[in-house]
């Protein structure tokens, strides 16, 4: 039943209990081989090295806490029992890390070991004196304070949690909510990573299938340019939560099935219905949890993916209307490819799914952002801050101002406002400079292309190019079917809806629990959201299939109303499941199976909710002064997975810019808008020789 110790995992019944067919097992073997061939698994030697480093780090913090306990004059008993402990979280703890990945670690210490004086003071000094430790970089003012360094070549991010205990037991269980008693906010944030990671592992039915699927989806997201929390897409924890929910809904599925079901479910998901692995608990400590009924800012989250550990919060608050649309398009692309694979179509395999998005071939115009500083440390800090603000550049637009194809427009004011916002950096030092310029595709430097070689012609033979050709042929055979015009009309319609729409989600009026999937009482479907006017040569490469998704879903629900009876009581969706032996009429071999499955997915998003959910018109207006202040502390986290060269880094932070006149060399920026959100797709770091300078292409 996809349960642990007889208990159901998740807040609803599974969609299907069906296991794999022989074809599913064959596709899974091919997928696992593919993941090994692209070097997603570390070697045994590297695994042993990481374990040794973690063991050594645990010894160091134990020595550290005894040293400071002695200095503070603790009695002999407390001195003897003084202890600190190292925990891991993130990709390493989940078991999906790859070669060279950093290890997210947490040091848990007693009440007398302070963060400022002891952790960033004494422990930092101890690490400085160790020859095994290099590139030590403390960031005490970050939203989640961290020390970054390499230990024997292994990258470490070390957080600190100061508990209210005098003695830290060696068998400490940090999953208990009582561990948060009397903890400061920085400690709660630091503990959150470990608590969420451990809870995810408890809530998935078959951990190895979960790990393989998550490893696959992380790789897919990076290849398709949608893996970046700071850029408004999804980061590691977000993808882990989405995959975990699919594992709950299909508990007996193998990885190839789970990948296919991932795309099948999330192409139909009606955001902002939240994705939940478990019910949201109010807790007894008074900590704020995600709750649109009480917290006004929670109403404006577009793609809520809620963490399962107290205090539950939205892990994907950075997602914007533009990045959501891009991800929905990519989900649809993945769904179509998986469907083709299951039909054994020729020339469609795992290589097709993982084809990289050819960003620098896709558009005519880009923005280049250059930053510089006087030394490596200043550049690292300046780079992190600017990266954390890039999302604001993509959000600075006015809606409802249509721009005709090929029409020039002015976005200078937008860039000016962005540069002013960046200049608010409170730790800015002399020499920290920034410039923004317009660059056409023909003038892009060679280093942004794979292998540093500019392609002589657009990539052909890919899934995207074939689909673009099919759409072009279709547009010639169907009057008025021009993809670009159709897409723009959809954009204008959505803009009009967003100005007037207020979506409602429902939550229980009596109990304090949330249920997954509030129905959106609006004519706007999440798959219809598209606030960008893309008039590029190759915009067909990432063409939207929004209407197809909506029509298919609507037709399937209409046609299968009587296929499944699902009752709702006590906030839980129950009833016969697809593949359930009690429901012989809904096997996967039946002609109605996919319609029934779509209805089952729809039912998951039909819990008893009662609360308002509003669509934001200007996301940048929603950020209050407190969040802006916190962003000044958040900059270090944005570079957590990036490696900074000793001389310079050229970042190709991928984004789209609405078409300008092709030959213009000056940036054109418009005070009254007309610019769709710049679509920041990914970051590709390439080290080059030069001064302390960073170039970012948007």
XYZ file of C-alpha atoms in Angstrom, residues 72-676:
605
model
C 34.098 29.862 30.717
C 34.855 28.150 34.039
C 32.241 25.386 33.935
C 32.365 22.836 36.733
C 34.162 19.521 36.310
C 31.004 17.531 35.564
C 29.820 19.884 32.822
C 33.333 20.069 31.466
C 33.507 16.297 31.230
C 30.101 16.062 29.563
C 30.634 19.043 27.229
C 29.788 17.996 23.696
C 28.906 19.227 20.213
C 27.657 17.181 17.298
C 27.750 17.368 13.485
C 24.657 16.632 11.370
C 24.327 16.646 7.592
C 21.454 17.739 5.389
C 20.722 18.668 1.775
C 21.761 16.513 -1.169
C 24.383 14.624 0.849
C 21.909 13.563 3.526
C 19.313 12.682 0.886
C 21.884 10.531 -0.891
C 21.688 12.314 -4.257
C 24.950 14.272 -4.281
C 27.382 13.957 -7.156
C 31.159 14.139 -7.560
C 32.645 17.322 -6.128
C 29.420 18.478 -4.493
C 29.665 20.364 -1.221
C 28.367 18.937 2.049
C 25.769 20.888 4.006
C 26.571 20.417 7.682
C 25.181 21.632 10.983
C 27.052 21.959 14.262
C 24.753 21.657 17.290
C 26.201 23.124 20.477
C 25.145 23.810 24.082
C 23.659 26.999 25.471
C 26.979 28.432 26.646
C 28.605 28.164 23.182
C 27.611 31.410 21.479
C 27.394 31.980 17.754
C 29.215 35.301 17.505
C 32.035 34.884 20.011
C 32.581 31.125 20.067
C 31.482 29.753 16.673
C 32.616 32.624 14.446
C 35.391 33.484 16.858
C 37.139 30.562 18.529
C 36.119 27.811 16.096
C 36.981 30.018 13.132
C 40.416 30.615 14.617
C 40.946 26.888 15.146
C 40.065 26.170 11.517
C 42.362 28.946 10.306
C 45.332 27.240 11.962
C 44.674 23.860 10.326
C 46.613 23.134 7.106
C 43.776 20.912 5.826
C 41.408 23.892 5.822
C 41.486 26.257 2.841
C 39.267 28.995 1.390
C 37.740 29.707 4.809
C 34.996 32.290 4.423
C 32.735 33.149 7.392
C 29.401 34.852 6.667
C 28.015 35.742 10.111
C 25.503 38.309 8.814
C 23.711 36.020 6.357
C 20.029 35.192 6.879
C 21.327 31.746 7.848
C 24.851 32.371 9.213
C 27.415 30.025 7.695
C 31.118 29.228 7.523
C 32.275 28.056 4.098
C 35.572 26.259 3.601
C 37.313 23.290 2.068
C 38.556 20.503 4.306
C 41.100 18.258 2.591
C 39.616 19.404 -0.716
C 35.981 18.700 0.277
C 33.701 21.757 0.199
C 31.858 22.317 3.478
C 29.031 24.686 4.430
C 28.851 24.721 8.223
C 25.865 26.162 10.109
C 25.494 26.491 13.871
C 22.516 25.809 16.147
C 22.737 26.856 19.780
C 20.321 24.832 21.880
C 19.007 25.631 25.350
C 20.647 22.457 26.711
C 23.736 22.513 28.924
C 24.823 19.153 27.544
C 24.349 17.868 23.985
C 23.744 14.092 24.119
C 25.441 11.988 21.467
C 22.090 10.414 20.547
C 20.350 13.791 20.157
C 17.187 13.617 18.034
C 16.717 16.993 16.354
C 13.456 15.888 14.705
C 11.584 16.515 17.968
C 9.834 19.898 18.056
C 10.972 20.388 21.640
C 14.473 20.959 20.290
C 13.268 24.403 19.156
C 12.280 25.445 22.685
C 13.788 28.861 23.514
C 15.857 28.797 20.300
C 16.648 32.083 18.545
C 15.549 32.665 14.943
C 18.980 31.909 13.497
C 19.039 28.576 15.292
C 15.535 27.703 14.064
C 16.594 28.481 10.475
C 19.804 26.515 10.865
C 17.976 23.466 12.236
C 15.338 23.627 9.506
C 17.512 22.069 6.794
C 18.247 18.940 8.814
C 14.704 18.584 10.110
C 13.158 18.922 6.644
C 15.617 16.502 5.043
C 15.026 13.834 7.675
C 11.264 14.266 7.445
C 11.326 13.808 3.665
C 13.132 10.497 4.081
C 10.477 9.389 6.581
C 7.609 10.302 4.257
C 8.616 8.469 1.056
C 7.670 4.797 0.610
C 10.790 3.436 -1.116
C 13.870 5.525 -0.488
C 16.053 4.079 -3.248
C 13.407 4.745 -5.910
C 13.015 8.253 -4.515
C 16.759 8.868 -4.692
C 17.134 7.672 -8.271
C 14.151 9.737 -9.392
C 15.359 12.844 -7.573
C 18.851 12.456 -9.021
C 17.226 12.297 -12.452
C 14.991 15.339 -11.916
C 17.830 17.467 -10.529
C 19.923 16.669 -13.595
C 16.970 17.362 -15.899
C 16.278 20.729 -14.251
C 19.889 21.812 -14.636
C 19.987 20.752 -18.284
C 16.753 22.600 -19.029
C 17.807 25.740 -17.151
C 15.206 25.667 -14.370
C 17.426 24.797 -11.387
C 18.040 28.025 -9.481
C 16.185 29.154 -6.396
C 17.787 32.600 -6.365
C 16.750 33.184 -10.000
C 13.106 32.414 -9.266
C 13.068 28.749 -10.265
C 13.432 25.759 -7.916
C 16.433 24.641 -5.885
C 17.424 21.286 -4.451
C 14.908 21.161 -1.597
C 12.036 22.169 -3.897
C 12.740 19.379 -6.381
C 13.088 16.912 -3.499
C 9.642 17.826 -2.161
C 7.993 17.589 -5.581
C 9.537 14.171 -6.237
C 8.631 12.933 -2.754
C 4.971 13.773 -3.363
C 4.985 11.758 -6.590
C 6.508 8.821 -4.697
C 3.623 9.025 -2.223
C 1.045 9.074 -5.017
C 2.611 6.120 -6.876
C 4.196 4.074 -4.054
C 4.898 0.944 -6.105
C 6.297 2.687 -9.174
C 9.934 2.348 -10.280
C 12.048 5.401 -11.276
C 11.136 5.435 -14.979
C 7.455 5.429 -14.007
C 7.983 8.081 -11.347
C 9.679 10.414 -13.833
C 6.776 10.003 -16.235
C 4.207 10.514 -13.457
C 6.107 13.571 -12.236
C 5.466 15.324 -15.528
C 1.947 13.907 -15.827
C 0.884 15.235 -12.433
C 2.576 18.634 -12.508
C 1.407 19.511 -16.019
C -2.100 19.252 -14.547
C -1.377 20.875 -11.200
C -3.395 24.043 -10.677
C -1.046 26.391 -8.910
C -1.185 28.043 -6.401
C -2.595 24.875 -4.841
C 0.115 23.879 -2.343
C 2.126 20.677 -2.556
C 2.152 19.030 0.878
C 3.813 15.841 2.093
C 1.910 15.958 5.384
C -0.611 18.121 7.191
C 0.634 21.472 8.446
C 0.921 21.395 12.227
C 0.362 24.542 14.244
C 2.811 23.409 16.908
C 2.940 24.533 20.513
C 5.892 26.948 20.328
C 4.134 29.816 18.579
C 6.401 29.819 15.522
C 4.892 31.198 12.322
C 3.860 28.579 9.762
C 2.679 28.996 6.168
C -0.930 30.120 6.395
C -2.594 32.370 3.775
C -5.508 32.896 6.165
C -3.318 34.723 8.664
C -0.218 35.844 6.788
C -1.033 38.295 3.965
C 2.209 37.656 2.089
C 1.461 33.928 1.894
C -1.549 34.706 -0.305
C 0.730 35.898 -3.084
C 2.900 32.803 -3.378
C 2.458 31.429 -6.898
C 3.882 27.918 -6.493
C 3.696 26.898 -2.822
C 5.817 23.834 -2.020
C 5.527 23.419 1.732
C 8.253 21.965 3.934
C 7.092 19.037 6.091
C 8.871 19.901 9.367
C 7.642 22.380 11.971
C 7.536 25.295 11.403
C 6.192 24.484 7.921
C 6.958 27.168 5.340
C 6.867 27.745 1.609
C 10.223 26.713 0.151
C 9.533 28.303 -3.261
C 8.523 31.883 -2.487
C 10.911 33.228 -5.164
C 8.865 31.800 -8.049
C 7.382 34.507 -10.303
C 4.702 34.429 -12.991
C 7.390 34.230 -15.670
C 9.454 31.463 -14.093
C 6.293 29.504 -13.284
C 5.236 29.653 -16.926
C 8.660 28.504 -18.071
C 8.558 25.544 -15.686
C 5.045 24.628 -16.793
C 6.237 24.658 -20.408
C 9.156 22.420 -19.449
C 6.848 20.055 -17.548
C 4.676 19.805 -20.656
C 7.736 19.088 -22.816
C 8.851 16.373 -20.392
C 5.354 14.892 -20.346
C 5.234 14.677 -24.142
C 8.655 13.007 -24.316
C 7.787 10.454 -21.622
C 4.524 9.676 -23.412
C 6.476 9.142 -26.624
C 8.927 6.836 -24.845
C 6.106 4.771 -23.393
C 4.707 4.402 -26.922
C 8.171 3.259 -28.090
C 8.360 6.019 -30.673
C 11.534 6.006 -32.765
C 14.373 8.399 -31.914
C 12.928 9.215 -28.472
C 14.889 8.091 -25.428
C 16.413 9.456 -22.226
C 18.857 11.530 -24.287
C 15.836 13.339 -25.693
C 14.498 14.224 -22.251
C 17.861 15.552 -21.106
C 18.653 17.624 -24.182
C 20.087 20.912 -22.869
C 18.173 24.081 -23.610
C 20.223 25.992 -26.211
C 19.741 29.339 -24.536
C 22.354 31.309 -26.435
C 20.894 30.199 -29.751
C 17.310 30.907 -28.787
C 17.100 34.695 -28.642
C 18.323 37.782 -30.467
C 19.008 40.079 -27.536
C 20.604 39.787 -24.117
C 21.614 41.987 -21.224
C 25.208 41.782 -20.044
C 25.853 42.691 -16.412
C 29.480 43.308 -15.435
C 30.648 43.653 -11.839
C 34.124 44.234 -10.480
C 35.887 44.588 -7.125
C 39.389 45.250 -5.799
C 40.116 41.757 -4.446
C 38.793 38.202 -4.442
C 36.982 38.454 -1.097
C 35.214 41.678 -2.087
C 34.272 40.178 -5.455
C 32.823 37.072 -3.812
C 30.640 39.200 -1.526
C 29.650 41.674 -4.259
C 28.850 38.861 -6.686
C 26.639 37.116 -4.145
C 24.686 40.294 -3.455
C 24.160 41.183 -7.125
C 23.045 37.627 -7.905
C 20.510 37.806 -5.106
C 19.043 40.942 -6.718
C 18.945 39.701 -10.339
C 15.444 38.412 -9.806
C 14.313 41.974 -9.092
C 15.503 43.044 -12.530
C 13.285 40.392 -14.109
C 10.279 41.585 -12.090
C 10.514 45.317 -12.842
C 7.874 45.712 -15.550
C 4.443 47.295 -15.959
C 1.700 44.984 -17.104
C -0.880 45.676 -19.764
C 1.374 47.590 -22.166
C 1.527 45.426 -25.300
C 4.533 45.619 -27.601
C 4.235 44.782 -31.274
C 6.563 42.300 -32.927
C 9.823 43.983 -33.951
C 8.845 47.186 -32.141
C 11.599 49.008 -30.238
C 11.029 49.914 -26.633
C 12.967 51.613 -23.861
C 13.913 49.873 -20.601
C 16.575 52.280 -19.382
C 14.521 53.282 -16.371
C 14.121 49.609 -15.421
C 17.882 49.101 -15.469
C 18.453 52.346 -13.585
C 16.110 51.223 -10.820
C 17.832 47.852 -10.676
C 21.262 49.469 -10.301
C 19.911 51.741 -7.566
C 18.529 48.725 -5.702
C 21.867 46.943 -6.000
C 23.636 50.046 -4.668
C 21.704 49.681 -1.399
C 24.181 46.960 -0.388
C 25.158 47.949 3.139
C 28.574 46.239 2.967
C 29.587 47.870 -0.311
C 33.254 48.814 -0.466
C 35.270 51.082 -2.768
C 35.920 49.378 -6.080
C 32.615 47.481 -6.180
C 31.206 48.518 -9.559
C 28.356 47.362 -11.818
C 27.407 48.091 -15.431
C 24.576 46.836 -17.662
C 24.713 46.735 -21.467
C 22.662 45.356 -24.351
C 24.352 42.621 -26.412
C 22.996 41.030 -29.574
C 23.348 37.319 -30.260
C 25.994 37.861 -32.922
C 28.164 39.740 -30.421
C 28.047 37.150 -27.647
C 31.533 36.047 -26.527
C 32.539 32.517 -27.455
C 32.980 31.399 -23.849
C 29.195 31.238 -23.332
C 28.893 28.384 -25.847
C 29.695 24.734 -25.048
C 33.418 24.163 -25.385
C 33.903 27.849 -26.170
C 32.910 27.225 -29.816
C 30.173 29.275 -31.452
C 27.838 27.031 -33.498
C 27.826 27.836 -37.202
C 24.086 27.159 -37.440
C 21.179 26.566 -35.035
C 21.002 23.131 -33.445
C 18.918 20.698 -35.463
C 17.528 17.272 -34.800
C 16.566 18.006 -31.200
C 13.111 17.407 -29.782
C 12.558 21.168 -29.500
C 13.567 21.870 -33.096
C 11.376 19.048 -34.398
C 8.393 20.311 -32.412
C 9.062 23.867 -33.652
C 9.057 22.596 -37.231
C 5.804 20.723 -36.636
C 4.185 23.864 -35.270
C 5.426 25.864 -38.238
C 3.979 23.334 -40.681
C 0.735 23.320 -38.719
C 0.559 27.122 -38.827
C 0.670 27.020 -42.644
C -2.151 24.484 -42.823
C -4.408 26.127 -40.259
C -5.469 29.738 -40.888
C -4.745 31.985 -37.943
C -2.623 29.354 -36.198
C 0.551 31.431 -36.092
C 2.258 30.467 -32.844
C 3.735 33.857 -32.102
C 0.475 35.758 -32.534
C -1.490 33.143 -30.634
C 0.992 33.293 -27.796
C 0.820 37.064 -27.646
C -2.977 37.029 -27.602
C -2.863 34.606 -24.687
C -0.424 36.901 -22.909
C -2.680 39.921 -23.375
C -5.716 37.985 -22.148
C -3.858 36.776 -19.060
C -2.684 40.318 -18.328
C -6.298 41.470 -18.449
C -7.411 38.613 -16.170
C -4.635 39.265 -13.683
C -5.655 42.863 -13.290
C -9.152 41.844 -12.265
C -8.866 38.341 -10.902
C -8.884 37.270 -7.320
C -8.501 33.558 -6.847
C -9.932 31.767 -3.871
C -8.490 28.726 -2.182
C -10.301 26.844 0.520
C -9.000 25.802 3.891
C -10.755 24.221 6.818
C -12.793 26.733 8.752
C -12.876 24.715 11.927
C -9.634 22.788 12.229
C -6.215 24.359 12.016
C -4.935 21.887 9.465
C -4.191 22.596 5.843
C -5.146 20.180 3.135
C -3.350 19.875 -0.120
C -4.907 21.404 -3.194
C -7.320 24.245 -2.725
C -9.573 24.620 -5.765
C -8.951 27.872 -7.608
C -12.301 29.588 -8.197
C -11.177 31.478 -11.265
C -11.106 31.091 -15.014
C -7.336 31.400 -14.981
C -5.407 28.147 -15.105
C -1.817 28.069 -13.902
C -0.857 26.548 -17.215
C -2.209 29.690 -18.902
C 0.000 32.113 -17.001
C 2.316 33.829 -19.461
C 3.370 37.375 -18.801
C 6.138 37.614 -21.358
C 6.136 39.012 -24.868
C 8.770 36.965 -26.651
C 9.280 37.965 -30.252
C 12.530 36.167 -30.972
C 13.734 34.173 -33.928
C 13.831 30.935 -31.987
C 11.043 31.436 -29.498
C 9.356 28.383 -30.960
C 12.027 26.243 -29.305
C 10.277 26.618 -25.979
C 6.755 27.105 -27.321
C 3.893 26.769 -24.914
C 1.267 24.049 -25.011
C -0.955 25.699 -22.469
C -4.221 25.397 -24.372
C -3.566 21.749 -25.070
C -3.047 21.087 -21.370
C -6.191 22.914 -20.370
C -8.383 21.365 -23.059
C -7.140 17.852 -22.395
C -7.675 18.224 -18.674
C -11.113 19.767 -19.051
C -12.250 17.155 -21.561
C -10.909 14.295 -19.480
C -12.663 15.491 -16.351
C -15.888 16.075 -18.239
C -15.694 12.663 -19.877
C -14.809 10.741 -16.781
C -17.037 12.255 -14.111
C -18.611 8.901 -13.493
C -15.428 6.855 -13.769
C -14.333 7.232 -10.177
C -16.199 7.949 -6.994
C -13.978 9.718 -4.491
C -15.396 10.742 -1.155
C -13.984 13.472 1.026
C -14.254 13.460 4.758
C -12.134 14.816 7.575
C -10.047 16.661 5.021
C -8.781 13.468 3.379
C -9.517 12.225 -0.095
C -10.372 8.547 -0.070
C -11.903 5.990 -2.366
C -10.895 3.366 -4.904
C -7.580 4.038 -6.583
C -6.359 3.270 -10.059
C -4.763 -0.126 -9.876
C -6.618 -0.913 -6.663
C -7.875 -4.521 -6.855
C -11.140 -3.314 -5.330
C -11.758 -1.263 -8.471
C -11.543 -3.692 -11.351
C -12.920 -1.186 -13.837
C -9.929 1.136 -13.558
C -6.919 -0.933 -14.475
C -4.169 0.756 -16.464
C -5.053 -1.390 -19.452
C -8.526 0.102 -19.778
C -9.267 2.784 -22.342
C -10.412 5.156 -19.611
C -7.381 4.731 -17.363
C -5.681 8.012 -18.196
C -8.919 9.960 -17.968
C -9.545 8.350 -14.604
C -6.027 9.165 -13.526
C -6.491 12.796 -14.512
C -9.655 12.910 -12.461
C -7.815 11.372 -9.522
C -5.146 14.064 -9.811
C -7.877 16.674 -9.916
C -9.448 15.219 -6.780
C -6.153 15.568 -4.925
C -6.470 19.308 -5.468
C -10.028 19.439 -4.146
C -9.678 19.579 -0.390
C -12.023 21.580 1.875
C -10.348 25.002 1.886
C -11.737 28.423 2.773
C -9.295 31.293 2.328
C -8.560 34.041 -0.159
C -5.693 33.732 -2.588
C -4.829 36.802 -4.626
C -2.743 36.998 -7.760
C -0.037 39.674 -7.456
C 0.151 42.296 -10.161
C 3.578 43.597 -9.208
C 5.591 41.075 -7.236
C 8.355 43.539 -6.439
C 5.785 45.681 -4.605
C 5.106 42.844 -2.202
C 8.560 42.906 -0.664
C 8.385 44.890 2.547
C 11.262 46.709 4.180
C 12.047 43.764 6.430
C 12.528 41.405 3.488
C 14.770 43.937 1.763
C 16.886 44.096 4.885
C 17.017 40.325 5.068
C 18.114 40.171 1.420
C 21.211 42.103 2.430
C 22.019 39.186 4.685
C 20.942 36.540 2.188
C 23.528 37.266 -0.462
C 25.954 34.587 0.729
C 23.434 31.819 0.269
C 22.990 32.605 -3.409
C 26.508 31.414 -4.187
C 26.326 28.236 -2.147
C 26.704 25.961 -5.153
C 28.975 28.237 -7.209
C 32.748 28.048 -7.436
C 34.579 31.399 -7.667
C 37.814 31.538 -9.625
C 40.824 33.245 -8.060
C 40.977 35.830 -10.818
C 37.557 36.221 -12.394
C 34.298 34.522 -13.110
C 32.167 34.964 -16.201
C 28.611 34.009 -15.409
C 26.147 33.227 -18.137
C 22.993 33.774 -16.081
C 20.525 32.818 -18.729
C 17.507 34.993 -19.364
C 15.385 36.214 -22.226
C 14.867 39.793 -23.256
C 11.987 40.965 -25.386
C 13.164 41.784 -28.909
C 14.709 45.149 -29.644
C 15.858 46.423 -33.025
C 18.513 43.892 -33.896
C 21.384 46.214 -34.790
C 21.110 48.628 -31.895
C 24.120 48.624 -29.631
C 22.649 50.723 -26.855
C 20.289 49.373 -24.251
C 16.746 50.517 -24.709
C 14.755 50.592 -21.506
C 11.195 51.866 -21.095
C 9.804 53.919 -18.203
C 6.250 52.781 -18.933
C 7.072 49.150 -19.369
C 6.109 46.910 -22.226
C 8.838 44.483 -21.220
C 7.973 40.945 -20.243
